[in-house]
Every structure is written in C-alpha cells, then in structure tokens.
Amino acid sequence: MLITRFNPSLALIFLVVFLTGCAGGTYSKTSKRPAVKPGSYVQINHEYQIPNEFARVYFRNGKQTLKGDIDRFTPHCFILMQNIRQAGQPQQIIFPGRFNVTKVIERNDHAFGRTTYAALTFEVFDGPSNVDYQLEMRLSSGEQPGVRALICVKNADDYFDRRYPNLSEIKIALGDLVTIDAPGQ
C-alpha cells in the first residue's frame, strides 16, 4: 500500500526508532576522559637499564619485571624508548627524573571495530572478548629526550569491563617506582 499523505504519528515513531538505533553505539566503559591528561607529570624514581636490542622496561604490581613475566590479565605498564640500541652500542639508561606528559593516546586492539546495532539497540555482532586497552602517555624531558612514553595496558576479557586503565590501576602497576602527578584528577 502506498502512503500518499504525511502521517505525523508514523513519522514520530520512525524517528524514535531511528534515533534509538543510532544512539546505541558501542557499549563500553571507556571513559570520555583519560586517566591521565596532558599537562600531568611522570616522575621516574629509580634508574633503569634497557638491554641492547630492546626498547622497554616493564612494571607490574609495583615491581620491575620482564616481558615474559607479564600477566596479560593484570594491568601493567612499560616505559618505551625512542630508539633501539644494537649490540656493541652503549646501553640505554633511564635516570630518575620528571617528565611532562605532552600527549595522551587511547588505543585498543579490538579487531572488529564498533558494535553494530539494529534499530532497537539489538546487538548484532561485537567481535572478540579479549581486548588490550592501552593508555599511552607521551613524555618530554630536556635531560632525557630518548624516553618516549609511559604506556599502561588493561586487558578486557569481560564484555562489561571494557575500558582503559584508570589511575588507581596504573598506580598499582607502577607502585613507587614511577609516580604520576595528575592535577585535577
């Protein structure tokens, strides 16, 4: 049957159904505000040696650890260097110091992108359940330009726990080895 005249009630129902479907988006507890904002400071409290052919030092539960000892399901962090030194070159050392957080990037390895919803927020497809949520804090220091970033990772294996690491999880991962001064947070 062809509708030949405008029906306000039908148009309103269509609009509500359409907007409800569009508003669904991805169900996620990812924050609109990252746990650490640009303008914060990261204080590295100990000296760390980076083995040649590597560019990271890892932290979990307040202790320095090796990459192989990281429990993927426990929030953990690592300091990332700008470059990798090859065998025979002088080893990189991170000295205690204060770094300005110049940029914050949230990323995850959710391979399938956003959740797709039908008109009434009926979920159609959501992709994998094990997703690493990374909070990358780009660091700047005139004394140590080779230090690139502090990156903290939280794995979300639960549909309802999909979010980036919060400040308390980051602090637990780092302990007193690395501290964060995040004004206003």
GROMACS .gro file of C-alpha atoms in nm:
model
  185
    1MET     CA    1   0.000   0.000   0.000
    2LEU     CA    2   0.136   0.338  -0.096
    3ILE     CA    3   0.119   0.615   0.166
    4THR     CA    4   0.015   0.931  -0.011
    5ARG     CA    5  -0.014   1.175   0.274
    6PHE     CA    6   0.213   1.270   0.565
    7ASN     CA    7   0.132   1.090   0.889
    8PRO     CA    8   0.289   1.274   1.187
    9SER     CA    9   0.243   0.980   1.426
   10LEU     CA   10   0.414   0.738   1.188
   11ALA     CA   11   0.694   0.988   1.126
   12LEU     CA   12   0.747   1.029   1.502
   13ILE     CA   13   0.763   0.652   1.557
   14PHE     CA   14   1.012   0.617   1.272
   15LEU     CA   15   1.225   0.899   1.413
   16VAL     CA   16   1.230   0.747   1.763
   17VAL     CA   17   1.324   0.403   1.628
   18PHE     CA   18   1.595   0.553   1.407
   19LEU     CA   19   1.748   0.766   1.684
   20THR     CA   20   1.737   0.479   1.932
   21GLY     CA   21   1.934   0.263   1.688
   22CYS     CA   22   2.189   0.537   1.622
   23ALA     CA   23   2.236   0.616   1.989
   24GLY     CA   24   2.331   0.257   2.070
   25GLY     CA   25   2.697   0.288   1.972
   26THR     CA   26   2.950   0.061   2.136
   27TYR     CA   27   2.872  -0.050   2.488
   28SER     CA   28   3.188   0.029   2.667
   29LYS     CA   29   3.307   0.163   2.996
   30THR     CA   30   3.578   0.355   2.819
   31SER     CA   31   3.592   0.697   2.969
   32LYS     CA   32   3.539   1.021   2.790
   33ARG     CA   33   3.837   1.145   2.989
   34PRO     CA   34   4.163   0.951   3.002
   35ALA     CA   35   4.304   0.859   3.344
   36VAL     CA   36   4.594   1.098   3.287
   37LYS     CA   37   4.569   1.422   3.091
   38PRO     CA   38   4.833   1.620   2.902
   39GLY     CA   39   4.998   1.861   3.143
   40SER     CA   40   5.043   1.593   3.407
   41TYR     CA   41   5.388   1.480   3.519
   42VAL     CA   42   5.553   1.140   3.542
   43GLN     CA   43   5.829   1.103   3.799
   44ILE     CA   44   6.070   0.815   3.740
   45ASN     CA   45   6.211   0.736   4.083
   46HIS     CA   46   6.481   0.479   4.001
   47GLU     CA   47   6.744   0.412   3.736
   48TYR     CA   48   6.660   0.150   3.472
   49GLN     CA   49   6.894  -0.009   3.221
   50ILE     CA   50   6.745  -0.106   2.886
   51PRO     CA   51   6.919  -0.411   2.739
   52ASN     CA   52   7.052  -0.364   2.387
   53GLU     CA   53   6.814  -0.475   2.113
   54PHE     CA   54   6.521  -0.381   2.339
   55ALA     CA   55   6.335  -0.055   2.394
   56ARG     CA   56   6.119  -0.115   2.702
   57VAL     CA   57   6.122  -0.170   3.074
   58TYR     CA   58   5.810  -0.333   3.225
   59PHE     CA   59   5.625  -0.285   3.555
   60ARG     CA   60   5.356  -0.492   3.725
   61ASN     CA   61   5.227  -0.484   4.083
   62GLY     CA   62   5.482  -0.219   4.182
   63LYS     CA   63   5.784  -0.417   4.061
   64GLN     CA   64   6.005  -0.411   3.756
   65THR     CA   65   5.952  -0.727   3.556
   66LEU     CA   66   6.046  -0.895   3.231
   67LYS     CA   67   5.810  -0.901   2.934
   68GLY     CA   68   5.778  -1.279   2.963
   69ASP     CA   69   5.660  -1.246   3.323
   70ILE     CA   70   5.373  -1.009   3.239
   71ASP     CA   71   5.032  -1.149   3.327
   72ARG     CA   72   4.820  -1.018   3.042
   73PHE     CA   73   4.512  -1.004   3.264
   74THR     CA   74   4.675  -0.780   3.527
   75PRO     CA   75   4.713  -0.410   3.447
   76HIS     CA   76   5.077  -0.338   3.369
   77CYS     CA   77   5.289  -0.055   3.230
   78PHE     CA   78   5.610  -0.005   3.042
   79ILE     CA   79   5.843   0.281   2.957
   80LEU     CA   80   5.915   0.298   2.585
   81MET     CA   81   6.237   0.445   2.446
   82GLN     CA   82   6.267   0.640   2.119
   83ASN     CA   83   6.525   0.402   1.969
   84ILE     CA   84   6.661   0.052   2.000
   85ARG     CA   85   7.035   0.019   2.052
   86GLN     CA   86   7.212  -0.263   1.874
   87ALA     CA   87   7.469  -0.500   2.024
   88GLY     CA   88   7.801  -0.322   2.077
   89GLN     CA   89   7.642   0.020   2.131
   90PRO     CA   90   7.630   0.181   2.475
   91GLN     CA   91   7.334   0.057   2.677
   92GLN     CA   92   7.042   0.299   2.728
   93ILE     CA   93   6.978   0.411   3.083
   94ILE     CA   94   6.670   0.586   3.217
   95PHE     CA   95   6.770   0.810   3.507
   96PRO     CA   96   6.539   0.933   3.781
   97GLY     CA   97   6.366   1.248   3.665
   98ARG     CA   98   6.046   1.437   3.597
   99PHE     CA   99   5.875   1.414   3.257
  100ASN     CA  100   5.595   1.627   3.119
  101VAL     CA  101   5.301   1.438   2.967
  102THR     CA  102   5.260   1.614   2.631
  103LYS     CA  103   5.001   1.390   2.468
  104VAL     CA  104   4.770   1.107   2.573
  105ILE     CA  105   4.653   0.840   2.329
  106GLU     CA  106   4.394   0.572   2.400
  107ARG     CA  107   4.402   0.272   2.169
  108ASN     CA  108   4.290  -0.087   2.173
  109ASP     CA  109   4.333  -0.396   1.962
  110HIS     CA  110   3.962  -0.453   1.908
  111ALA     CA  111   3.996  -0.604   1.562
  112PHE     CA  112   3.636  -0.568   1.454
  113GLY     CA  113   3.572  -0.204   1.537
  114ARG     CA  114   3.243  -0.090   1.681
  115THR     CA  115   2.947  -0.295   1.786
  116THR     CA  116   2.670  -0.295   1.528
  117TYR     CA  117   2.314  -0.240   1.645
  118ALA     CA  118   1.980  -0.278   1.473
  119ALA     CA  119   1.711  -0.013   1.508
  120LEU     CA  120   1.601  -0.100   1.862
  121THR     CA  121   1.955  -0.142   2.006
  122PHE     CA  122   1.951  -0.515   1.943
  123GLU     CA  123   2.316  -0.620   1.929
  124VAL     CA  124   2.410  -0.795   1.606
  125PHE     CA  125   2.789  -0.851   1.631
  126ASP     CA  126   3.054  -0.750   1.876
  127GLY     CA  127   3.383  -0.918   1.786
  128PRO     CA  128   3.641  -1.064   2.026
  129SER     CA  129   3.623  -1.057   2.403
  130ASN     CA  130   3.998  -1.037   2.484
  131VAL     CA  131   4.099  -0.680   2.408
  132ASP     CA  132   4.404  -0.487   2.529
  133TYR     CA  133   4.321  -0.125   2.615
  134GLN     CA  134   4.634   0.093   2.614
  135LEU     CA  135   4.678   0.438   2.763
  136GLU     CA  136   4.989   0.594   2.611
  137MET     CA  137   5.137   0.900   2.780
  138ARG     CA  138   5.392   1.072   2.555
  139LEU     CA  139   5.673   1.206   2.768
  140SER     CA  140   5.906   1.501   2.728
  141SER     CA  141   6.223   1.590   2.918
  142GLY     CA  142   6.510   1.811   2.807
  143GLU     CA  143   6.752   1.594   3.005
  144GLN     CA  144   6.630   1.260   2.867
  145PRO     CA  145   6.495   1.301   2.513
  146GLY     CA  146   6.538   0.929   2.447
  147VAL     CA  147   6.243   0.840   2.671
  148ARG     CA  148   5.932   0.836   2.451
  149ALA     CA  149   5.630   0.721   2.652
  150LEU     CA  150   5.480   0.552   2.953
  151ILE     CA  151   5.220   0.303   2.832
  152CYS     CA  152   4.975   0.124   3.062
  153VAL     CA  153   4.767  -0.171   2.949
  154LYS     CA  154   4.448  -0.331   3.078
  155ASN     CA  155   4.311  -0.647   2.919
  156ALA     CA  156   3.933  -0.668   2.899
  157ASP     CA  157   3.823  -1.028   2.876
  158ASP     CA  158   3.482  -0.945   3.015
  159TYR     CA  159   3.221  -0.771   2.798
  160PHE     CA  160   3.125  -0.536   3.084
  161ASP     CA  161   3.481  -0.439   3.180
  162ARG     CA  162   3.587  -0.283   2.852
  163ARG     CA  163   3.778   0.026   2.947
  164TYR     CA  164   4.120   0.180   2.963
  165PRO     CA  165   4.323   0.153   3.283
  166ASN     CA  166   4.219   0.403   3.546
  167LEU     CA  167   4.459   0.599   3.764
  168SER     CA  168   4.437   0.361   4.061
  169GLU     CA  169   4.517   0.059   3.839
  170ILE     CA  170   4.812   0.248   3.690
  171LYS     CA  171   4.940   0.336   4.037
  172ILE     CA  172   4.916  -0.028   4.148
  173ALA     CA  173   5.108  -0.140   3.840
  174LEU     CA  174   5.383   0.119   3.896
  175GLY     CA  175   5.399   0.124   4.276
  176ASP     CA  176   5.656   0.376   4.397
  177LEU     CA  177   5.893   0.303   4.107
  178VAL     CA  178   5.719   0.558   3.885
  179THR     CA  179   5.470   0.811   4.018
  180ILE     CA  180   5.221   1.029   3.837
  181ASP     CA  181   5.125   1.382   3.933
  182ALA     CA  182   4.790   1.430   3.761
  183PRO     CA  183   4.648   1.765   3.877
  184GLY     CA  184   4.270   1.779   3.895
  185GLN     CA  185   4.223   1.405   3.861
   0.00000   0.00000   0.00000
